[in-house]
GROMACS .gro file of C-alpha atoms in nm:
model
  379
    1UNK     CA    1  18.853 -14.024 -10.229
    2UNK     CA    2  18.772 -14.109  -9.869
    3UNK     CA    3  18.975 -13.938  -9.603
    4UNK     CA    4  19.034 -14.290  -9.471
    5UNK     CA    5  19.307 -14.320  -9.736
    6UNK     CA    6  19.502 -14.010  -9.635
    7UNK     CA    7  19.868 -14.070  -9.539
    8UNK     CA    8  19.808 -14.004  -9.169
    9UNK     CA    9  19.510 -14.238  -9.161
   10UNK     CA   10  19.700 -14.509  -9.347
   11UNK     CA   11  19.980 -14.493  -9.091
   12UNK     CA   12  19.723 -14.511  -8.811
   13UNK     CA   13  19.553 -14.809  -8.977
   14UNK     CA   14  19.884 -14.994  -9.000
   15UNK     CA   15  19.963 -14.924  -8.635
   16UNK     CA   16  19.614 -15.020  -8.520
   17UNK     CA   17  19.622 -15.341  -8.725
   18UNK     CA   18  19.966 -15.440  -8.597
   19UNK     CA   19  19.878 -15.361  -8.235
   20UNK     CA   20  19.544 -15.541  -8.248
   21UNK     CA   21  19.689 -15.846  -8.423
   22UNK     CA   22  19.963 -15.873  -8.162
   23UNK     CA   23  19.716 -15.837  -7.875
   24UNK     CA   24  19.482 -16.101  -8.021
   25UNK     CA   25  19.781 -16.334  -8.057
   26UNK     CA   26  19.870 -16.274  -7.693
   27UNK     CA   27  19.514 -16.346  -7.582
   28UNK     CA   28  19.506 -16.676  -7.771
   29UNK     CA   29  19.828 -16.779  -7.599
   30UNK     CA   30  19.731 -16.658  -7.252
   31UNK     CA   31  19.363 -16.558  -7.211
   32UNK     CA   32  19.421 -16.375  -6.883
   33UNK     CA   33  19.230 -16.071  -6.757
   34UNK     CA   34  19.526 -15.831  -6.817
   35UNK     CA   35  19.566 -15.955  -7.176
   36UNK     CA   36  19.192 -15.919  -7.238
   37UNK     CA   37  19.194 -15.569  -7.090
   38UNK     CA   38  19.477 -15.442  -7.311
   39UNK     CA   39  19.321 -15.608  -7.616
   40UNK     CA   40  18.987 -15.443  -7.537
   41UNK     CA   41  19.167 -15.110  -7.504
   42UNK     CA   42  19.331 -15.138  -7.847
   43UNK     CA   43  19.009 -15.267  -8.004
   44UNK     CA   44  18.812 -14.975  -7.857
   45UNK     CA   45  19.060 -14.720  -7.985
   46UNK     CA   46  19.068 -14.886  -8.329
   47UNK     CA   47  18.688 -14.886  -8.357
   48UNK     CA   48  18.672 -14.524  -8.241
   49UNK     CA   49  18.928 -14.431  -8.506
   50UNK     CA   50  18.719 -14.593  -8.777
   51UNK     CA   51  18.406 -14.413  -8.659
   52UNK     CA   52  18.588 -14.082  -8.700
   53UNK     CA   53  18.607 -14.141  -9.075
   54UNK     CA   54  18.329 -13.966  -9.267
   55UNK     CA   55  18.260 -14.259  -9.495
   56UNK     CA   56  18.181 -14.477  -9.191
   57UNK     CA   57  18.021 -14.221  -8.957
   58UNK     CA   58  17.772 -14.118  -9.228
   59UNK     CA   59  17.655 -14.477  -9.262
   60UNK     CA   60  17.618 -14.514  -8.885
   61UNK     CA   61  17.419 -14.191  -8.861
   62UNK     CA   62  17.198 -14.297  -9.149
   63UNK     CA   63  17.126 -14.626  -8.975
   64UNK     CA   64  17.080 -14.510  -8.614
   65UNK     CA   65  17.009 -14.139  -8.646
   66UNK     CA   66  17.218 -13.823  -8.655
   67UNK     CA   67  17.474 -13.804  -8.377
   68UNK     CA   68  17.490 -14.181  -8.319
   69UNK     CA   69  17.841 -14.208  -8.466
   70UNK     CA   70  17.964 -13.921  -8.246
   71UNK     CA   71  17.823 -14.089  -7.932
   72UNK     CA   72  17.966 -14.427  -8.032
   73UNK     CA   73  18.305 -14.277  -8.111
   74UNK     CA   74  18.344 -14.104  -7.775
   75UNK     CA   75  18.197 -14.400  -7.587
   76UNK     CA   76  18.447 -14.637  -7.745
   77UNK     CA   77  18.733 -14.406  -7.654
   78UNK     CA   78  18.608 -14.397  -7.296
   79UNK     CA   79  18.569 -14.777  -7.285
   80UNK     CA   80  18.920 -14.824  -7.423
   81UNK     CA   81  19.067 -14.599  -7.158
   82UNK     CA   82  18.863 -14.769  -6.887
   83UNK     CA   83  18.995 -15.109  -7.002
   84UNK     CA   84  19.350 -14.979  -6.975
   85UNK     CA   85  19.289 -14.842  -6.626
   86UNK     CA   86  19.141 -15.180  -6.529
   87UNK     CA   87  19.454 -15.350  -6.661
   88UNK     CA   88  19.674 -15.142  -6.433
   89UNK     CA   89  19.442 -15.186  -6.137
   90UNK     CA   90  19.428 -15.561  -6.188
   91UNK     CA   91  19.807 -15.579  -6.197
   92UNK     CA   92  19.859 -15.365  -5.887
   93UNK     CA   93  19.577 -15.435  -5.643
   94UNK     CA   94  19.572 -15.815  -5.632
   95UNK     CA   95  19.267 -15.967  -5.455
   96UNK     CA   96  19.121 -15.621  -5.388
   97UNK     CA   97  19.095 -15.537  -5.757
   98UNK     CA   98  18.738 -15.656  -5.818
   99UNK     CA   99  18.575 -15.397  -5.589
  100UNK     CA  100  18.805 -15.126  -5.727
  101UNK     CA  101  18.725 -15.230  -6.085
  102UNK     CA  102  18.354 -15.211  -6.008
  103UNK     CA  103  18.403 -14.858  -5.876
  104UNK     CA  104  18.594 -14.768  -6.194
  105UNK     CA  105  18.288 -14.854  -6.402
  106UNK     CA  106  18.078 -14.588  -6.226
  107UNK     CA  107  18.234 -14.279  -6.393
  108UNK     CA  108  18.242 -14.464  -6.726
  109UNK     CA  109  17.870 -14.539  -6.714
  110UNK     CA  110  17.800 -14.183  -6.599
  111UNK     CA  111  18.001 -14.035  -6.887
  112UNK     CA  112  17.833 -14.254  -7.149
  113UNK     CA  113  17.488 -14.180  -7.004
  114UNK     CA  114  17.564 -13.807  -7.012
  115UNK     CA  115  17.669 -13.831  -7.377
  116UNK     CA  116  17.354 -14.017  -7.477
  117UNK     CA  117  17.123 -13.777  -7.290
  118UNK     CA  118  17.291 -13.458  -7.410
  119UNK     CA  119  17.300 -13.581  -7.771
  120UNK     CA  120  16.930 -13.667  -7.757
  121UNK     CA  121  16.854 -13.316  -7.624
  122UNK     CA  122  17.072 -13.143  -7.883
  123UNK     CA  123  16.873 -12.967  -8.161
  124UNK     CA  124  16.847 -13.205  -8.461
  125UNK     CA  125  17.032 -12.968  -8.691
  126UNK     CA  126  17.336 -12.965  -8.457
  127UNK     CA  127  17.354 -13.335  -8.374
  128UNK     CA  128  17.674 -13.503  -8.481
  129UNK     CA  129  17.842 -13.181  -8.590
  130UNK     CA  130  18.205 -13.130  -8.484
  131UNK     CA  131  18.298 -12.894  -8.204
  132UNK     CA  132  18.358 -12.543  -8.338
  133UNK     CA  133  18.246 -12.177  -8.333
  134UNK     CA  134  17.913 -12.269  -8.496
  135UNK     CA  135  17.816 -12.523  -8.230
  136UNK     CA  136  18.001 -12.435  -7.909
  137UNK     CA  137  17.743 -12.189  -7.776
  138UNK     CA  138  17.466 -12.450  -7.770
  139UNK     CA  139  17.447 -12.575  -7.411
  140UNK     CA  140  17.375 -12.938  -7.502
  141UNK     CA  141  17.660 -12.952  -7.753
  142UNK     CA  142  17.897 -12.802  -7.499
  143UNK     CA  143  17.777 -13.041  -7.227
  144UNK     CA  144  17.823 -13.340  -7.459
  145UNK     CA  145  18.181 -13.257  -7.553
  146UNK     CA  146  18.276 -13.141  -7.204
  147UNK     CA  147  18.142 -13.458  -7.042
  148UNK     CA  148  18.324 -13.680  -7.290
  149UNK     CA  149  18.640 -13.472  -7.260
  150UNK     CA  150  18.653 -13.474  -6.881
  151UNK     CA  151  18.637 -13.854  -6.870
  152UNK     CA  152  18.911 -13.876  -7.133
  153UNK     CA  153  19.128 -13.638  -6.933
  154UNK     CA  154  19.077 -13.845  -6.620
  155UNK     CA  155  19.155 -14.173  -6.797
  156UNK     CA  156  19.458 -14.038  -6.983
  157UNK     CA  157  19.614 -13.886  -6.672
  158UNK     CA  158  19.545 -14.200  -6.467
  159UNK     CA  159  19.701 -14.426  -6.734
  160UNK     CA  160  20.002 -14.197  -6.771
  161UNK     CA  161  20.060 -14.210  -6.395
  162UNK     CA  162  20.034 -14.590  -6.391
  163UNK     CA  163  20.273 -14.627  -6.685
  164UNK     CA  164  20.530 -14.399  -6.523
  165UNK     CA  165  20.501 -14.608  -6.208
  166UNK     CA  166  20.567 -14.930  -6.400
  167UNK     CA  167  20.869 -14.780  -6.576
  168UNK     CA  168  21.070 -14.825  -6.258
  169UNK     CA  169  21.035 -15.204  -6.253
  170UNK     CA  170  21.004 -15.289  -6.624
  171UNK     CA  171  21.287 -15.452  -6.817
  172UNK     CA  172  21.475 -15.253  -7.081
  173UNK     CA  173  21.277 -15.367  -7.386
  174UNK     CA  174  20.939 -15.317  -7.221
  175UNK     CA  175  21.052 -14.984  -7.079
  176UNK     CA  176  21.090 -14.839  -7.429
  177UNK     CA  177  20.731 -14.929  -7.518
  178UNK     CA  178  20.601 -14.799  -7.186
  179UNK     CA  179  20.787 -14.472  -7.230
  180UNK     CA  180  20.636 -14.423  -7.575
  181UNK     CA  181  20.293 -14.505  -7.435
  182UNK     CA  182  20.333 -14.264  -7.145
  183UNK     CA  183  20.441 -13.979  -7.375
  184UNK     CA  184  20.149 -14.057  -7.606
  185UNK     CA  185  19.899 -14.059  -7.320
  186UNK     CA  186  20.036 -13.735  -7.177
  187UNK     CA  187  20.023 -13.571  -7.519
  188UNK     CA  188  19.663 -13.680  -7.571
  189UNK     CA  189  19.577 -13.553  -7.223
  190UNK     CA  190  19.721 -13.210  -7.309
  191UNK     CA  191  19.513 -13.203  -7.626
  192UNK     CA  192  19.199 -13.299  -7.433
  193UNK     CA  193  19.266 -13.030  -7.173
  194UNK     CA  194  19.302 -12.771  -7.450
  195UNK     CA  195  18.966 -12.877  -7.592
  196UNK     CA  196  18.803 -12.865  -7.246
  197UNK     CA  197  18.938 -12.514  -7.191
  198UNK     CA  198  18.804 -12.411  -7.532
  199UNK     CA  199  18.458 -12.535  -7.430
  200UNK     CA  200  18.460 -12.375  -7.085
  201UNK     CA  201  18.586 -12.036  -7.206
  202UNK     CA  202  18.337 -12.017  -7.494
  203UNK     CA  203  18.039 -12.165  -7.308
  204UNK     CA  204  18.080 -11.980  -6.979
  205UNK     CA  205  18.251 -11.655  -7.079
  206UNK     CA  206  18.157 -11.617  -7.445
  207UNK     CA  207  18.487 -11.568  -7.637
  208UNK     CA  208  18.584 -11.838  -7.886
  209UNK     CA  209  18.958 -11.902  -7.849
  210UNK     CA  210  19.023 -12.099  -8.166
  211UNK     CA  211  19.389 -12.153  -8.086
  212UNK     CA  212  19.293 -12.385  -7.799
  213UNK     CA  213  19.100 -12.610  -8.035
  214UNK     CA  214  19.372 -12.595  -8.298
  215UNK     CA  215  19.638 -12.688  -8.042
  216UNK     CA  216  19.438 -12.981  -7.912
  217UNK     CA  217  19.412 -13.164  -8.245
  218UNK     CA  218  19.784 -13.228  -8.312
  219UNK     CA  219  19.844 -13.323  -7.949
  220UNK     CA  220  19.570 -13.586  -7.968
  221UNK     CA  221  19.686 -13.721  -8.306
  222UNK     CA  222  20.052 -13.742  -8.207
  223UNK     CA  223  19.955 -13.889  -7.871
  224UNK     CA  224  19.748 -14.160  -8.033
  225UNK     CA  225  20.030 -14.250  -8.271
  226UNK     CA  226  20.285 -14.269  -7.990
  227UNK     CA  227  20.054 -14.481  -7.775
  228UNK     CA  228  20.003 -14.728  -8.059
  229UNK     CA  229  20.376 -14.735  -8.125
  230UNK     CA  230  20.433 -14.810  -7.756
  231UNK     CA  231  20.182 -15.095  -7.759
  232UNK     CA  232  20.326 -15.236  -8.082
  233UNK     CA  233  20.696 -15.203  -7.995
  234UNK     CA  234  20.734 -15.503  -7.758
  235UNK     CA  235  20.558 -15.735  -8.000
  236UNK     CA  236  20.750 -15.604  -8.299
  237UNK     CA  237  21.079 -15.643  -8.116
  238UNK     CA  238  20.983 -15.996  -8.011
  239UNK     CA  239  20.902 -16.087  -8.373
  240UNK     CA  240  21.231 -15.942  -8.496
  241UNK     CA  241  21.422 -16.135  -8.228
  242UNK     CA  242  21.234 -16.453  -8.323
  243UNK     CA  243  21.324 -16.406  -8.689
  244UNK     CA  244  21.691 -16.354  -8.603
  245UNK     CA  245  21.692 -16.665  -8.385
  246UNK     CA  246  21.524 -16.867  -8.659
  247UNK     CA  247  21.781 -16.756  -8.917
  248UNK     CA  248  22.059 -16.835  -8.671
  249UNK     CA  249  21.927 -17.186  -8.608
  250UNK     CA  250  21.886 -17.246  -8.980
  251UNK     CA  251  22.246 -17.137  -9.047
  252UNK     CA  252  22.376 -17.346  -8.758
  253UNK     CA  253  22.179 -17.650  -8.878
  254UNK     CA  254  22.354 -17.625  -9.215
  255UNK     CA  255  22.693 -17.551  -9.059
  256UNK     CA  256  22.672 -17.866  -8.845
  257UNK     CA  257  22.607 -18.087  -9.148
  258UNK     CA  258  22.973 -18.197  -9.204
  259UNK     CA  259  23.011 -18.317  -8.845
  260UNK     CA  260  22.666 -18.473  -8.834
  261UNK     CA  261  22.721 -18.660  -9.161
  262UNK     CA  262  23.036 -18.842  -9.050
  263UNK     CA  263  22.890 -18.932  -8.711
  264UNK     CA  264  22.568 -19.068  -8.861
  265UNK     CA  265  22.778 -19.269  -9.104
  266UNK     CA  266  22.962 -19.429  -8.813
  267UNK     CA  267  22.663 -19.459  -8.578
  268UNK     CA  268  22.332 -19.469  -8.771
  269UNK     CA  269  22.145 -19.541  -8.447
  270UNK     CA  270  22.200 -19.185  -8.322
  271UNK     CA  271  21.935 -19.057  -8.563
  272UNK     CA  272  21.630 -18.998  -8.349
  273UNK     CA  273  21.347 -19.231  -8.441
  274UNK     CA  274  21.078 -18.971  -8.389
  275UNK     CA  275  20.997 -18.858  -8.743
  276UNK     CA  276  20.987 -18.486  -8.820
  277UNK     CA  277  20.638 -18.340  -8.790
  278UNK     CA  278  20.439 -18.250  -9.097
  279UNK     CA  279  20.516 -17.895  -9.200
  280UNK     CA  280  20.832 -17.872  -8.986
  281UNK     CA  281  21.035 -17.743  -9.279
  282UNK     CA  282  20.811 -17.440  -9.313
  283UNK     CA  283  20.709 -17.369  -8.955
  284UNK     CA  284  20.923 -17.161  -8.714
  285UNK     CA  285  20.905 -17.433  -8.449
  286UNK     CA  286  21.016 -17.687  -8.709
  287UNK     CA  287  21.336 -17.489  -8.767
  288UNK     CA  288  21.413 -17.492  -8.394
  289UNK     CA  289  21.322 -17.860  -8.356
  290UNK     CA  290  21.546 -17.954  -8.648
  291UNK     CA  291  21.831 -17.754  -8.498
  292UNK     CA  292  21.802 -17.909  -8.152
  293UNK     CA  293  21.757 -18.254  -8.304
  294UNK     CA  294  22.084 -18.223  -8.496
  295UNK     CA  295  22.274 -18.101  -8.189
  296UNK     CA  296  22.142 -18.391  -7.980
  297UNK     CA  297  22.232 -18.644  -8.248
  298UNK     CA  298  22.585 -18.505  -8.284
  299UNK     CA  299  22.637 -18.508  -7.911
  300UNK     CA  300  22.515 -18.869  -7.889
  301UNK     CA  301  22.748 -18.967  -8.171
  302UNK     CA  302  23.048 -18.811  -7.998
  303UNK     CA  303  22.961 -18.990  -7.674
  304UNK     CA  304  22.949 -19.325  -7.856
  305UNK     CA  305  23.283 -19.250  -8.021
  306UNK     CA  306  23.442 -19.120  -7.700
  307UNK     CA  307  23.608 -19.454  -7.603
  308UNK     CA  308  23.828 -19.402  -7.910
  309UNK     CA  309  23.913 -19.043  -7.813
  310UNK     CA  310  24.171 -18.906  -7.573
  311UNK     CA  311  24.059 -18.789  -7.231
  312UNK     CA  312  24.133 -18.425  -7.312
  313UNK     CA  313  23.929 -18.423  -7.634
  314UNK     CA  314  23.671 -18.184  -7.488
  315UNK     CA  315  23.939 -17.927  -7.405
  316UNK     CA  316  24.103 -17.968  -7.745
  317UNK     CA  317  23.770 -17.889  -7.913
  318UNK     CA  318  23.764 -17.557  -7.728
  319UNK     CA  319  24.131 -17.462  -7.781
  320UNK     CA  320  24.223 -17.616  -8.117
  321UNK     CA  321  23.927 -17.726  -8.333
  322UNK     CA  322  24.159 -17.832  -8.618
  323UNK     CA  323  24.348 -18.070  -8.390
  324UNK     CA  324  24.016 -18.199  -8.255
  325UNK     CA  325  23.896 -18.263  -8.612
  326UNK     CA  326  24.213 -18.462  -8.686
  327UNK     CA  327  24.167 -18.662  -8.365
  328UNK     CA  328  23.804 -18.726  -8.455
  329UNK     CA  329  23.906 -18.849  -8.800
  330UNK     CA  330  24.157 -19.089  -8.647
  331UNK     CA  331  23.900 -19.216  -8.396
  332UNK     CA  332  23.645 -19.274  -8.671
  333UNK     CA  333  23.901 -19.472  -8.868
  334UNK     CA  334  23.989 -19.687  -8.567
  335UNK     CA  335  23.622 -19.751  -8.501
  336UNK     CA  336  23.563 -19.845  -8.865
  337UNK     CA  337  23.860 -20.084  -8.859
  338UNK     CA  338  23.720 -20.257  -8.551
  339UNK     CA  339  24.010 -20.173  -8.326
  340UNK     CA  340  23.967 -20.218  -7.954
  341UNK     CA  341  23.896 -19.910  -7.739
  342UNK     CA  342  23.948 -19.850  -7.371
  343UNK     CA  343  23.569 -19.878  -7.321
  344UNK     CA  344  23.544 -19.560  -7.116
  345UNK     CA  345  23.317 -19.271  -7.204
  346UNK     CA  346  23.495 -18.937  -7.194
  347UNK     CA  347  23.415 -18.568  -7.188
  348UNK     CA  348  23.359 -18.476  -7.552
  349UNK     CA  349  23.277 -18.108  -7.503
  350UNK     CA  350  23.428 -17.829  -7.292
  351UNK     CA  351  23.335 -17.852  -6.927
  352UNK     CA  352  23.135 -17.528  -6.943
  353UNK     CA  353  22.904 -17.668  -7.212
  354UNK     CA  354  22.622 -17.800  -6.995
  355UNK     CA  355  22.317 -17.731  -7.215
  356UNK     CA  356  22.220 -17.739  -7.580
  357UNK     CA  357  22.287 -17.372  -7.650
  358UNK     CA  358  22.636 -17.382  -7.499
  359UNK     CA  359  22.706 -17.708  -7.683
  360UNK     CA  360  22.650 -17.541  -8.018
  361UNK     CA  361  22.954 -17.312  -8.019
  362UNK     CA  362  23.224 -17.582  -7.985
  363UNK     CA  363  23.032 -17.812  -8.220
  364UNK     CA  364  23.017 -17.540  -8.484
  365UNK     CA  365  23.392 -17.485  -8.453
  366UNK     CA  366  23.455 -17.860  -8.482
  367UNK     CA  367  23.223 -17.894  -8.782
  368UNK     CA  368  23.390 -17.598  -8.955
  369UNK     CA  369  23.731 -17.757  -8.895
  370UNK     CA  370  23.602 -18.082  -9.043
  371UNK     CA  371  23.478 -17.901  -9.353
  372UNK     CA  372  23.788 -17.682  -9.387
  373UNK     CA  373  24.018 -17.984  -9.367
  374UNK     CA  374  23.801 -18.177  -9.610
  375UNK     CA  375  23.766 -18.437  -9.339
  376UNK     CA  376  23.550 -18.715  -9.473
  377UNK     CA  377  23.487 -19.065  -9.354
  378UNK     CA  378  23.376 -19.369  -9.549
  379UNK     CA  379  23.291 -19.708  -9.417
   0.00000   0.00000   0.00000
């Protein structure tokens, strides 16, 4: 079985897929440079993760030559980090960002060039092999991993510093994701520093301190997981909030049915002529449109009935929904019997209800009172 299906890799695949899907969705909604930069970062990390899997790296090496997958993997990691640094620079520097972004590409190009050159100079039998006691004392292998590692350390520390800076001004929900991302970046930086120390000590001084390499691996893995969790958290929270709001609007739409039914029976013209859009019943926006449509129609019906209501009806709705339901029933009967009204429109909702969302609460109470009292109206 491929190591791609191990539990850790499956968790990483889920996180990468969720993060990348959310970022692509954000880009389609707002194709701005910051959105593209973060999406490129996640895409680079996801591709690098896939290239770490033996089943994929072997195919790449077979196609392009031994060591190609290792170069591509580290280059993609570097590009992902560079994209994230560019995101922070673009957000902070304003009009000056383009020159600074151009300067940021210099160390990236230098690091990738170094990796390509050192891998091409590495003895064929050592190309593409992982860093370890058997390969560390070869100068080209050491130079390859040290060059890649130094750029990663630079990028990780820079991104951690930027994230910590943004924590001060971010809202509460975004702050949680940023904090996870910062911890993940810092953890990965510690792991990269351990690996760099392992290379320097073994290459320059001779001793192979395996514990440095062993320590670096869990720090990098945990750091990557936390970074992905931080990127995914805001989107996941937004989706959960959207689902809750959708369920709330669906429940409120049904709860308003008793009040809506009697008002439409008395004033059929309040039903909006714009027909529901195709697929509204299944789409999230359709749920919200149906909810707002019903609230508007109810409010219009109450306004048309208001000449038959007392002047304090709006306050009664807020303080005693049952009494308001009885008054509404009496007004509907008077309207149906053709009795004369005073002809004056009145306040039909509490004075504080000045938008659709604030209208809903008193209307729900009135509709519940109508249903509880079995208040029906027939022409």
